[in-house]
Short mmCIF file of C-alpha atoms in Angstrom, two decimals:
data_model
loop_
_atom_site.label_atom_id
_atom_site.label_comp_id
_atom_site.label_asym_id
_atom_site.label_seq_id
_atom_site.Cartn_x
_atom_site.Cartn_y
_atom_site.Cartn_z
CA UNK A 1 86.12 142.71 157.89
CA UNK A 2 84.62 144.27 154.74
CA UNK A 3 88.00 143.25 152.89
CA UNK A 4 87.69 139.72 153.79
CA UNK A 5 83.58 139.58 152.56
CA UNK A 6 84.97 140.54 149.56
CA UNK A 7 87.64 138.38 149.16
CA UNK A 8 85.75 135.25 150.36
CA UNK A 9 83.01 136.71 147.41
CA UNK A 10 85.53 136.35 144.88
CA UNK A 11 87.16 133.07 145.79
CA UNK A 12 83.24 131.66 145.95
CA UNK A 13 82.86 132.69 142.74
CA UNK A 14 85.85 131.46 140.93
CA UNK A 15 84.98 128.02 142.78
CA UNK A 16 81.62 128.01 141.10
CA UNK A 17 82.79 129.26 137.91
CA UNK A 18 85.62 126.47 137.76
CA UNK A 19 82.44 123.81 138.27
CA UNK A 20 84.57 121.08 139.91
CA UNK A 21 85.16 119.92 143.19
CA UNK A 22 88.42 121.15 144.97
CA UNK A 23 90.56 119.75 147.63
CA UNK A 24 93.66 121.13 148.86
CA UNK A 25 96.90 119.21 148.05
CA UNK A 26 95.55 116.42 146.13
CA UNK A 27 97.96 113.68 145.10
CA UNK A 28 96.90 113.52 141.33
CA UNK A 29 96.94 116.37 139.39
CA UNK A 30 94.84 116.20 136.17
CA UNK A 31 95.37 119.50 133.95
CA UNK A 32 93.29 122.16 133.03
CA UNK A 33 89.79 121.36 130.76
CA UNK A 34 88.46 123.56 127.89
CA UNK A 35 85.35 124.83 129.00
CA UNK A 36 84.51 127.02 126.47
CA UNK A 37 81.82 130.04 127.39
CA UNK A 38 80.64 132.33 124.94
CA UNK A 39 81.54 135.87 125.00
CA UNK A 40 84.32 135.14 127.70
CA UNK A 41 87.83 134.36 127.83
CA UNK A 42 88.62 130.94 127.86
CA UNK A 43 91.75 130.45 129.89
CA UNK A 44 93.70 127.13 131.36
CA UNK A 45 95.63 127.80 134.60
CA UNK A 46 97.90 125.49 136.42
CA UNK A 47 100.35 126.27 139.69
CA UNK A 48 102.68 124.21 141.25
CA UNK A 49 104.71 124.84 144.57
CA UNK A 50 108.57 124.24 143.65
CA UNK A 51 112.27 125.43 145.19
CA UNK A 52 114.27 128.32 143.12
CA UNK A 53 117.91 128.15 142.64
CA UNK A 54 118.32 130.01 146.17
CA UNK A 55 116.66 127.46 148.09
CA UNK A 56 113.42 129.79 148.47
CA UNK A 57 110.12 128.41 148.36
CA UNK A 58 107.83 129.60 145.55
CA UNK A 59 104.80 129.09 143.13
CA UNK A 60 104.99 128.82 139.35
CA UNK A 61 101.97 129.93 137.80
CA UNK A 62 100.95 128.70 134.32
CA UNK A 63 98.16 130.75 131.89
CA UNK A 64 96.89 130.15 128.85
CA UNK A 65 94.38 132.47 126.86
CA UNK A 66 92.84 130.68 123.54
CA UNK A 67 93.50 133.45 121.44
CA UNK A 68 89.79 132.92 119.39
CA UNK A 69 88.28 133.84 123.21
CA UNK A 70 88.66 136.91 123.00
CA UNK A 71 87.03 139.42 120.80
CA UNK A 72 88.85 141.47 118.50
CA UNK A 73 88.39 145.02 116.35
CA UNK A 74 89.71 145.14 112.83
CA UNK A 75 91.61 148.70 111.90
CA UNK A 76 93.37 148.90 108.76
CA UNK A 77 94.12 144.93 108.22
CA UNK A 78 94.74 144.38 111.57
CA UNK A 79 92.70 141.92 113.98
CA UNK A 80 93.94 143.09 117.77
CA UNK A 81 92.68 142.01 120.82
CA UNK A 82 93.80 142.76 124.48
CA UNK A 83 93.29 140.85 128.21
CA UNK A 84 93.72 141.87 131.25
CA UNK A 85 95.40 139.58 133.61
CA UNK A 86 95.21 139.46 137.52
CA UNK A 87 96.87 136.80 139.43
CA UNK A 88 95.79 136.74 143.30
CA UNK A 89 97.37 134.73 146.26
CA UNK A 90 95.56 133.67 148.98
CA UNK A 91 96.82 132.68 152.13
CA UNK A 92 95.19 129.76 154.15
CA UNK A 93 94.68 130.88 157.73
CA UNK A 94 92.76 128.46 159.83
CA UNK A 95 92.23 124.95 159.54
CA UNK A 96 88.75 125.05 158.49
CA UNK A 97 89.85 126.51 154.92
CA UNK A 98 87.09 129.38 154.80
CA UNK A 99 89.58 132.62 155.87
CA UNK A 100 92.25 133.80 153.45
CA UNK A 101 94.64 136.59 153.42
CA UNK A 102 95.94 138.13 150.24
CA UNK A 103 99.44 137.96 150.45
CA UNK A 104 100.05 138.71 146.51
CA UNK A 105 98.76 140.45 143.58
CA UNK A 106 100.19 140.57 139.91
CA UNK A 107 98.51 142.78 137.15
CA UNK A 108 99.58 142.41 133.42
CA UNK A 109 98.24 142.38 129.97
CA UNK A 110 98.44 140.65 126.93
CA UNK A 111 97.73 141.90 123.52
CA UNK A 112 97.53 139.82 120.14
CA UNK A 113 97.84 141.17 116.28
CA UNK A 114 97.50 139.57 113.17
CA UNK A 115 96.64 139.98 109.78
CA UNK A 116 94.56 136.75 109.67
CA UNK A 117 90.83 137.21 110.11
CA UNK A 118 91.13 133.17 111.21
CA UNK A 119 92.61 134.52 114.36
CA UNK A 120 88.92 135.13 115.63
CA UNK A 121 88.52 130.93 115.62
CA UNK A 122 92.30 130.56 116.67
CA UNK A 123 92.87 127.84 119.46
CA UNK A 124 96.55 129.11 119.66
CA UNK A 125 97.49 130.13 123.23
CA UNK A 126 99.03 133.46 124.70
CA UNK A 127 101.29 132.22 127.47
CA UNK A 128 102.12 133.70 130.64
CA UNK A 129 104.71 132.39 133.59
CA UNK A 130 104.88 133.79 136.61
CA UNK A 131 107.36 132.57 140.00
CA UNK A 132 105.77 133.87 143.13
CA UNK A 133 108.23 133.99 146.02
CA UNK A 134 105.48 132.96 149.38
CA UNK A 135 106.25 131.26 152.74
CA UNK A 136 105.38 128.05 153.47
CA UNK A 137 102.02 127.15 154.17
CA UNK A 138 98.54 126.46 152.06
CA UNK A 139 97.38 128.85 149.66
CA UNK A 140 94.60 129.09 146.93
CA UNK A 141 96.12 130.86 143.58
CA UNK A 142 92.95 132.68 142.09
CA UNK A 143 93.91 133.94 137.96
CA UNK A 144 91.28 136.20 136.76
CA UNK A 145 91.52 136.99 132.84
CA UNK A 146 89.48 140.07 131.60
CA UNK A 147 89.02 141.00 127.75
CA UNK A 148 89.16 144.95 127.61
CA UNK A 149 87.04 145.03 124.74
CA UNK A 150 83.58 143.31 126.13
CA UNK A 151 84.51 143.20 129.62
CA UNK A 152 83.66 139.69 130.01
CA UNK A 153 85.97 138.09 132.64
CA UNK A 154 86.77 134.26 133.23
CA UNK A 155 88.68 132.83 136.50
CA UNK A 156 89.75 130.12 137.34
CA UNK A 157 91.02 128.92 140.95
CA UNK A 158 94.01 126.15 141.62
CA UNK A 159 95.13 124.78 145.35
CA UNK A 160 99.07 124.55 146.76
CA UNK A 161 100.56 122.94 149.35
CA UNK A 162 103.97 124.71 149.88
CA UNK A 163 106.39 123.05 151.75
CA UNK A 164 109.29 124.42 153.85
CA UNK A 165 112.37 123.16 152.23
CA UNK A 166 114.60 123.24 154.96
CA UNK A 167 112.34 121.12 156.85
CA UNK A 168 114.01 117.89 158.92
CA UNK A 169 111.77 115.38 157.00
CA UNK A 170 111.58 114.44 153.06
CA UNK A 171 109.18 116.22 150.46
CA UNK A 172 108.31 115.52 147.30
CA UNK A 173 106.53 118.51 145.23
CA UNK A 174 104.29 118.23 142.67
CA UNK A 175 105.00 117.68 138.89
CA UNK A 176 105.13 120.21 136.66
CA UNK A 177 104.87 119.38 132.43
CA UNK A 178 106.73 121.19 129.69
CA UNK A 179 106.79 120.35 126.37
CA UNK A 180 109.22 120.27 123.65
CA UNK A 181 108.69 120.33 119.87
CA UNK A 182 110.26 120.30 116.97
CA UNK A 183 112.55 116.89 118.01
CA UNK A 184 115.37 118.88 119.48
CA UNK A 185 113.90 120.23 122.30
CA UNK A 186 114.51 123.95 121.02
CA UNK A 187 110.89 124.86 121.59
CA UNK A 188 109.77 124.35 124.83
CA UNK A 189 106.20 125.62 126.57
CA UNK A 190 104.67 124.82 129.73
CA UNK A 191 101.36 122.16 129.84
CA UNK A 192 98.43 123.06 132.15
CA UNK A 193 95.98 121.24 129.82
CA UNK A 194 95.35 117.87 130.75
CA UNK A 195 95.38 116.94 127.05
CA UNK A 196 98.84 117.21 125.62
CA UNK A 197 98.88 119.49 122.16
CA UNK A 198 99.63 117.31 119.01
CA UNK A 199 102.60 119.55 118.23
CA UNK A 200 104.37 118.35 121.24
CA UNK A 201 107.07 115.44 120.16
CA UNK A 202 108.86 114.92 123.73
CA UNK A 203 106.66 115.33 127.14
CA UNK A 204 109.27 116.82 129.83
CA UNK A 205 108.08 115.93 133.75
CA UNK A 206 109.98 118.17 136.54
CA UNK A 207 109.41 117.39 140.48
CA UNK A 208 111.89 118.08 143.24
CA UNK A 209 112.32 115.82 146.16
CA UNK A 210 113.66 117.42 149.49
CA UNK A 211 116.63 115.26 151.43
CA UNK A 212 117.90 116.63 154.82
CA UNK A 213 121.16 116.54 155.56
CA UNK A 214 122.11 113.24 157.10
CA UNK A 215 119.08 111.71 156.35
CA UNK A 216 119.11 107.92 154.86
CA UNK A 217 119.42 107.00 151.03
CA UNK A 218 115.79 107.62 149.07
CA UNK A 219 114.55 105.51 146.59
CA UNK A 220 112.74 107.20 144.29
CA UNK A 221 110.88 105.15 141.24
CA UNK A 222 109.03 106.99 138.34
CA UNK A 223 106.52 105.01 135.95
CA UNK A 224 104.21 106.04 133.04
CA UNK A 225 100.88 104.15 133.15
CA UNK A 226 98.14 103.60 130.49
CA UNK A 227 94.60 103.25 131.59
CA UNK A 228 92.26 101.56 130.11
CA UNK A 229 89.82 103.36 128.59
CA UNK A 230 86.98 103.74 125.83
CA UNK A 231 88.67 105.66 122.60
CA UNK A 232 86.01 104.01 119.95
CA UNK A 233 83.39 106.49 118.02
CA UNK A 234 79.85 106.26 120.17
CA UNK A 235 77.15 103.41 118.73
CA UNK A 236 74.40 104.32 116.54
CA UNK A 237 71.77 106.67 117.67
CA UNK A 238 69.05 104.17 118.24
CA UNK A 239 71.26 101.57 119.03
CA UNK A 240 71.70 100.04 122.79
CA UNK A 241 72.44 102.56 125.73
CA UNK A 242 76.05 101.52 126.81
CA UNK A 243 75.95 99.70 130.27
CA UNK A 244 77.09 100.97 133.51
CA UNK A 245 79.97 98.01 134.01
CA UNK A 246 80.86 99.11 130.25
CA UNK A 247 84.31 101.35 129.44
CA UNK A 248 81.76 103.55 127.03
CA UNK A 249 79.77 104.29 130.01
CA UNK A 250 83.37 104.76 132.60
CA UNK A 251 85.19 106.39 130.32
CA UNK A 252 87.97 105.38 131.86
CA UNK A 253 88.75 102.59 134.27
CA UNK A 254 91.40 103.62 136.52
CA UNK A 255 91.73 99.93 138.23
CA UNK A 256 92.80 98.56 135.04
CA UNK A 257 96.12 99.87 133.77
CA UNK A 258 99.38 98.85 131.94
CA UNK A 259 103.16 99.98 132.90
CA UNK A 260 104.86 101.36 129.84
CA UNK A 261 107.95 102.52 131.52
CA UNK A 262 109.83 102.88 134.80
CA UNK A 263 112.87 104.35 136.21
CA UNK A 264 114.30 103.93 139.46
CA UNK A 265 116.79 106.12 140.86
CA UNK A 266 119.12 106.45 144.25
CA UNK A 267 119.73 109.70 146.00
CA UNK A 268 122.56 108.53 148.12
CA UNK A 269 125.48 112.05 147.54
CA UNK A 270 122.62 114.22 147.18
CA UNK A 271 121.07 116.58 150.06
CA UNK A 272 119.10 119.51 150.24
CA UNK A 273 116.44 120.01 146.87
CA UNK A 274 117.12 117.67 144.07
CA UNK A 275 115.34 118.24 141.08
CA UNK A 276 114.58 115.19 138.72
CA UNK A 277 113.87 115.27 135.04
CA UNK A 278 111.85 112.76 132.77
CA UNK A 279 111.71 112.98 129.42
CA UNK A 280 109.73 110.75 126.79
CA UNK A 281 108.53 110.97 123.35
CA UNK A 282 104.45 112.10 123.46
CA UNK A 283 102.62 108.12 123.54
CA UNK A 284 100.15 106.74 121.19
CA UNK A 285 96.30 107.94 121.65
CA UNK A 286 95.32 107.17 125.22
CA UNK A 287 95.30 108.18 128.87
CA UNK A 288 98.65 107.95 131.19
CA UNK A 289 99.67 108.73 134.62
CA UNK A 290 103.01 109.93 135.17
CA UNK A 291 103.83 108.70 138.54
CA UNK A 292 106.49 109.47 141.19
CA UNK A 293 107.00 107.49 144.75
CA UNK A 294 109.59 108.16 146.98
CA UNK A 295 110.77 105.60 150.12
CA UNK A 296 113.32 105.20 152.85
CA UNK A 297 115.76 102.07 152.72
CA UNK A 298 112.76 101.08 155.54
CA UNK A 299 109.17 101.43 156.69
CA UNK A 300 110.11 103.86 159.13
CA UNK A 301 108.88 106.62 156.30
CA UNK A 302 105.78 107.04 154.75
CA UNK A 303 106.01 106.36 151.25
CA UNK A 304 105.73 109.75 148.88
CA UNK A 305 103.13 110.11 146.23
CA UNK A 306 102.56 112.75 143.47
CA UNK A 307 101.17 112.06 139.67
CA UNK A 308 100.18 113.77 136.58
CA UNK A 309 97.54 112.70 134.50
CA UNK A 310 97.12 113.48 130.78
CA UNK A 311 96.01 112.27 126.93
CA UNK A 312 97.65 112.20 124.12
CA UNK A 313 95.10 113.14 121.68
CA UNK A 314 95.61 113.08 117.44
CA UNK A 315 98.34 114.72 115.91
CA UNK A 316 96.61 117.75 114.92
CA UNK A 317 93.93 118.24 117.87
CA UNK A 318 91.65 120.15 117.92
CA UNK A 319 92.01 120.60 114.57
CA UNK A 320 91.87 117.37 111.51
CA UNK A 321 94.27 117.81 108.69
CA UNK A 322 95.66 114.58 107.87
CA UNK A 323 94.09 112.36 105.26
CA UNK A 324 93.46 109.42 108.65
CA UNK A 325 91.93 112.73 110.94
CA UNK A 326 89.63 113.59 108.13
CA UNK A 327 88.50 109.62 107.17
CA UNK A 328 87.79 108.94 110.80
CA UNK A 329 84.61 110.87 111.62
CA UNK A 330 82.97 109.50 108.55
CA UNK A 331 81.82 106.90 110.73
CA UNK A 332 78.57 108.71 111.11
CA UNK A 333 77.74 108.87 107.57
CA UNK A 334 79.30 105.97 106.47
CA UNK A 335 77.30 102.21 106.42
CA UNK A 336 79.38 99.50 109.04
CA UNK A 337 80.89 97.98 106.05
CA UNK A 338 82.18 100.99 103.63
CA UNK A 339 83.48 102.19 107.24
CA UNK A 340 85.28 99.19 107.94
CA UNK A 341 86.76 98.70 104.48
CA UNK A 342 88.12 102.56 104.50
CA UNK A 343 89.77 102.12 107.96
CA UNK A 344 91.79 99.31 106.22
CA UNK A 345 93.27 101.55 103.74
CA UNK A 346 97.09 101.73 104.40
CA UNK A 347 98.39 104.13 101.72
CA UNK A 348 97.40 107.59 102.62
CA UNK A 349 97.31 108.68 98.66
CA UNK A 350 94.85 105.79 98.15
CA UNK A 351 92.87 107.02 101.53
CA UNK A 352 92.65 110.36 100.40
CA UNK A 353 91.34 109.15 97.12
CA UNK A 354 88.47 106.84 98.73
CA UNK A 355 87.22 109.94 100.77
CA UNK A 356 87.26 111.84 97.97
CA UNK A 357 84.85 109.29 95.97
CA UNK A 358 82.62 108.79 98.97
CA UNK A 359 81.43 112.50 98.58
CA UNK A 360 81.55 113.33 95.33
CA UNK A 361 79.57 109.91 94.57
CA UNK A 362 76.77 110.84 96.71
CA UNK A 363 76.30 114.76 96.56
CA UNK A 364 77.13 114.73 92.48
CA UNK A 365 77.88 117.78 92.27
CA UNK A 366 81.59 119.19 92.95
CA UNK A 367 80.79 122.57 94.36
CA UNK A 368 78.20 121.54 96.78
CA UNK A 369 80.44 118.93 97.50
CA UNK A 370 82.85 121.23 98.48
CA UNK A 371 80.56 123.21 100.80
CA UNK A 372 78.86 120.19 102.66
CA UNK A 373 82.49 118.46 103.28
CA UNK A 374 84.00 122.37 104.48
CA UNK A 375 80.58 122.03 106.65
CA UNK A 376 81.20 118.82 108.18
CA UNK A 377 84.65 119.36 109.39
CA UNK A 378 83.59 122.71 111.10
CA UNK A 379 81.49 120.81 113.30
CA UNK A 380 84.08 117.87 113.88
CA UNK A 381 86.80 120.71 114.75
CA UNK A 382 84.08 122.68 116.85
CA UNK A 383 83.16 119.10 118.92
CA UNK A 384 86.68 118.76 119.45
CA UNK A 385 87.00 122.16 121.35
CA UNK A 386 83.16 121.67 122.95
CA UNK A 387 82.81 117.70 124.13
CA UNK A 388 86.47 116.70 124.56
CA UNK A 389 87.46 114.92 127.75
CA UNK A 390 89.22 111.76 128.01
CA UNK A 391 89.01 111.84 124.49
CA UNK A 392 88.59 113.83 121.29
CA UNK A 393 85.18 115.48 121.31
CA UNK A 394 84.44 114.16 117.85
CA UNK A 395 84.28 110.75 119.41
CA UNK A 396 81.67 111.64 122.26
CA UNK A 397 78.26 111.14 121.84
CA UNK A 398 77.63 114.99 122.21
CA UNK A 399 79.88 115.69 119.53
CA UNK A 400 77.73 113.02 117.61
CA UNK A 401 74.88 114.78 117.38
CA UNK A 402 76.43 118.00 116.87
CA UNK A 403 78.04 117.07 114.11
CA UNK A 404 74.74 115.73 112.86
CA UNK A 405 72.17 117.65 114.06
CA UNK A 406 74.46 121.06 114.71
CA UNK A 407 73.97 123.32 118.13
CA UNK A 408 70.48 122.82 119.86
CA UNK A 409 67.61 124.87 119.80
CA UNK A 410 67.29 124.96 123.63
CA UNK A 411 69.08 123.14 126.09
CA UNK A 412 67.76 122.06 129.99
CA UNK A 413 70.29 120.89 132.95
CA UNK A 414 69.54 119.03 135.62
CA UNK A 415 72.43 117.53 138.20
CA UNK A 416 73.22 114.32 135.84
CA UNK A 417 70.96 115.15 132.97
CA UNK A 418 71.10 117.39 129.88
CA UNK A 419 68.18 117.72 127.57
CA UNK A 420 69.49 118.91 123.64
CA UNK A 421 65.81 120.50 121.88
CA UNK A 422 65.29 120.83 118.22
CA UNK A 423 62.41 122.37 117.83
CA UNK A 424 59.29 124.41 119.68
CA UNK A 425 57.62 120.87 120.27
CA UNK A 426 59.17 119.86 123.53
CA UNK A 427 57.26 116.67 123.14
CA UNK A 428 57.81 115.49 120.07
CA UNK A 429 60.50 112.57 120.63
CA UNK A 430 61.82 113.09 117.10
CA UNK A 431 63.38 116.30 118.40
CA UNK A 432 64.68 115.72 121.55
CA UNK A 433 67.94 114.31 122.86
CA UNK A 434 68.32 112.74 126.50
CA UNK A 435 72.33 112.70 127.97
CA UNK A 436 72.54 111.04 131.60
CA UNK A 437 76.04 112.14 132.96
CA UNK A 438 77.41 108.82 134.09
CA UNK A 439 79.83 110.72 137.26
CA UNK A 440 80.09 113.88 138.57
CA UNK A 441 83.37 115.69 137.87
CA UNK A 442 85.81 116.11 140.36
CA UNK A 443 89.77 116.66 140.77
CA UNK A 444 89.98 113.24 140.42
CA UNK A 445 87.76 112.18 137.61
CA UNK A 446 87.53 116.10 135.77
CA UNK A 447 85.28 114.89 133.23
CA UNK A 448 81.80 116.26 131.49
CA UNK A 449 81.19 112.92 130.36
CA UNK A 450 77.46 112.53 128.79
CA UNK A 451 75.78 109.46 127.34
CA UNK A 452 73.07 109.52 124.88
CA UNK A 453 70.03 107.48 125.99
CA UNK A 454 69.41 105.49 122.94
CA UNK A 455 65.56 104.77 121.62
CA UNK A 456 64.81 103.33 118.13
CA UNK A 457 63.05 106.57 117.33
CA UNK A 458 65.99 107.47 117.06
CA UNK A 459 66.03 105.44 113.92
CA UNK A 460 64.60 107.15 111.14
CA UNK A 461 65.67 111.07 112.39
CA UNK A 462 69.04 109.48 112.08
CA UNK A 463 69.01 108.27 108.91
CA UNK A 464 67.27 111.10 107.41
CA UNK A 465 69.97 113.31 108.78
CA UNK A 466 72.36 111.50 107.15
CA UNK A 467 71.03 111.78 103.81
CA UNK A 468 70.69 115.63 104.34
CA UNK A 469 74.49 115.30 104.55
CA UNK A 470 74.92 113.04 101.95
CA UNK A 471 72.61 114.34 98.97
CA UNK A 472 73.95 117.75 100.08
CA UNK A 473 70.70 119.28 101.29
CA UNK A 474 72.04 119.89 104.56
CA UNK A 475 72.95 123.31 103.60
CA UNK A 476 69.10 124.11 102.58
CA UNK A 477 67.54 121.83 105.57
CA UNK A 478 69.87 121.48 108.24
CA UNK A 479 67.15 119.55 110.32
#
């Protein structure tokens, strides 16, 4: 009895630290979200039930450590840093989905080197894989990550459904996402993040689909879907508060959504597990479903459902490199007009050039210059890997006034409300940010997504803000 307390302790606490709803076996599967904590590990998890090559039912377990998570000790030019991994598998064991048994534990580490002091702000990833042989049934797959310097420890908790596959009716598992760089498909990594890595060129979905022998033909018909949703830089500080019908205030609209491609396939010769492959090349900005159904030649069976849902972020997320990444979040500095007119700059020489004029004719000087514009993009690259949801965190209006304002004095949560404090004066309105979350996250809609309440106060702090950051006084008066 004392060995189950503890377990249901730990599984209580990786479902609070995870700060989503879970339900077991849910058709969509989203990803993994950045939520970065300070002085802990920040890890991305994913686990899918699939079939080995000897017909035996298993888990694959995804991991990803950000490398700049964890904390490392220089000794003699090198920057090293260690984590402790522990993968548990829990059992489901009554109906009411509050007793598990621990059926599985794996223990490793991972270590990083480098000679790079920049590995400290690193959002590379150490990867680990794991296949878990289990029986079928439900199980919760808990992935605890410890850094053995600072002892912090992150977790994070995933639900499976694993399904017999010798079983007299069809299956269809869930889909797992690989991706493959460098054109060829020579470099290929697993995706738990539900926003795909620029460096990815082809996105590579895997399911398996379970025909008993003798059973009828299945049809099985796979589709990629855009959603409509809001991928425009926020409005003005003391502008007008998006409304709720708006996309700005959605996010995204999950009724509304386009078919970019479809396949349809037979399984007619083929018995036992099948597994399908579907490649394509990584799709513009946006958010997709991958989608999967499989039906009888009837209505005798219920039609099968799984889907994956991901963005495709910029090339270079989190980061901004290109001369188009870097010209973007000048909207915030920027009057409506100059904006416009540099987003209608073609040639990427003459882009460059225009952003390069637009801060050295305002600051004057080259050196500050230099500083203020190395400034800026911190913040930009540090919203990115803060605020990012549906889409780049630069865009959001938290990463707004970050990049404007930088991190908050204090900060107050409510249930849908977040309070960002500048100051000691928790009444002066000059100061003081209001965000009204606009849903509650959940495996279906996994999104922190905050919306500044607009007032024209807002004016003025605004636009003295901005001149900070353009005369180059920023750096003496940040606020």
């Amino acid at each position: 009895m004392k060995d189950r307390k503890i377990v249901l302790l730990i599984l209580a606490l990786a479902i609070l630290s995870s700060a989503c709803s879970r339900a077991f076996d849910p058709e969509v599967r989203t990803g993994s979200h950045f939520r970065p904590a300070n002085g802990h590990p920040e890890i991305l998890v994913s686990a899918i039930s699939f079939v080995d090559d000897e017909n035996n039912p298993v888990i694959d377990v995804s991991l990803d450590i950000i490398e700049g998570s964890l904390i490392y000790r220089e000794r003699n030019g090198i920057f090293s840093a260690e984590a402790g991994v522990q993968i548990d598998v829990f059992k489901v064991i009554d109906s009411s989905d509050d007793e598990f048994q621990r059926v599985t534990v794996i223990r490793d580490s991972k270590t990083v080197e480098s000679t790079h002091s920049g590995v400290t702000d690193s959002r590379d990833v150490i990867s680990l894989e794991e296949r878990i042989r289990v029986a079928p049934g439900r199980y919760r797959v808990l992935v605890t990550v410890t850094d053995l310097d600072s002892d912090q420890t992150a977790s994070r908790s995933a639900n499976v459904r694993v399904y017999d596959p010798n079983d007299d009716i069809p299956n269809l598992s869930h889909v797992q996402v690989r991706g493959e760089d460098f054109s060829d498909g020579s470099f290929s990594l697993p995706l738990s993040t539900y926003s795909i890595p620029g460096r990815v060129d082809t996105i590579r979905f895997e399911y398996q689909v379970t025909r008993p022998e003798g059973s009828p033909p299945l049809r099985v018909t796979m589709q990629l879907r855009k959603f409509d949703s809001d991928t425009s830089p926020p409005r003005p500080m003391s502008g007008i508060t998006p409304s709720r019908g708006s996309i700005e205030y959605r996010g995204i609209n999950y009724s509304r959504s386009e078919i970019i491609e479809t396949q349809e396939r037979i399984l007619e010769q083929e018995y036992g597990t099948i597994t399908i492959e579907y490649r394509t090349d990584r799709p513009p900005r946006g958010n997709y479903r991958f989608e999967v159904r499989v039906a009888g030649p009837d209505d005798e069976m219920d039609e099968l459902f799984k889907a994956r849902d991901f963005a495709s972020m910029s090339d270079n997320f989190p980061h901004v490199i290109t001369v188009e990444e870097l010209s973007k979040p000048l909207v915030y500095l920027m009057r409506r007009r100059e904006y416009r007119d540099l987003m209608q700059i073609e040639d990427q020489d003459s882009l460059k050039r225009a952003i390069d004029r637009f801060w050295l004719s305002n600051i004057g000087d080259k050196d500050r210059a230099s500083r203020v514009i190395e400034q800026y993009y911190q913040r930009v690259e540090e919203a990115n890997k803060q605020f990012s949801n549906f889409k780049e965190g630069w865009m959001t209006d938290m990463g707004m006034v970050y990049i404007l304002f930088g991190s908050p004095w204090y900060v107050e949560r409510s249930l849908d409300r977040m309070v960002w404090i500048y100051g000691y004066d928790r009444a002066n309105p000059r100061r003081v940010f209001y965000f009204q979350r606009t849903r509650v996250n959940s495996d279906q809609y996994p999104f922190e997504h905050y919306i500044l309440q607009r007032h024209t106060q807002y004016h003025s702090v605004e636009y003295e803000q901005i001149q900070r950051w353009l005369t180059g006084t920023i750096l003496s008066r940040p606020i």
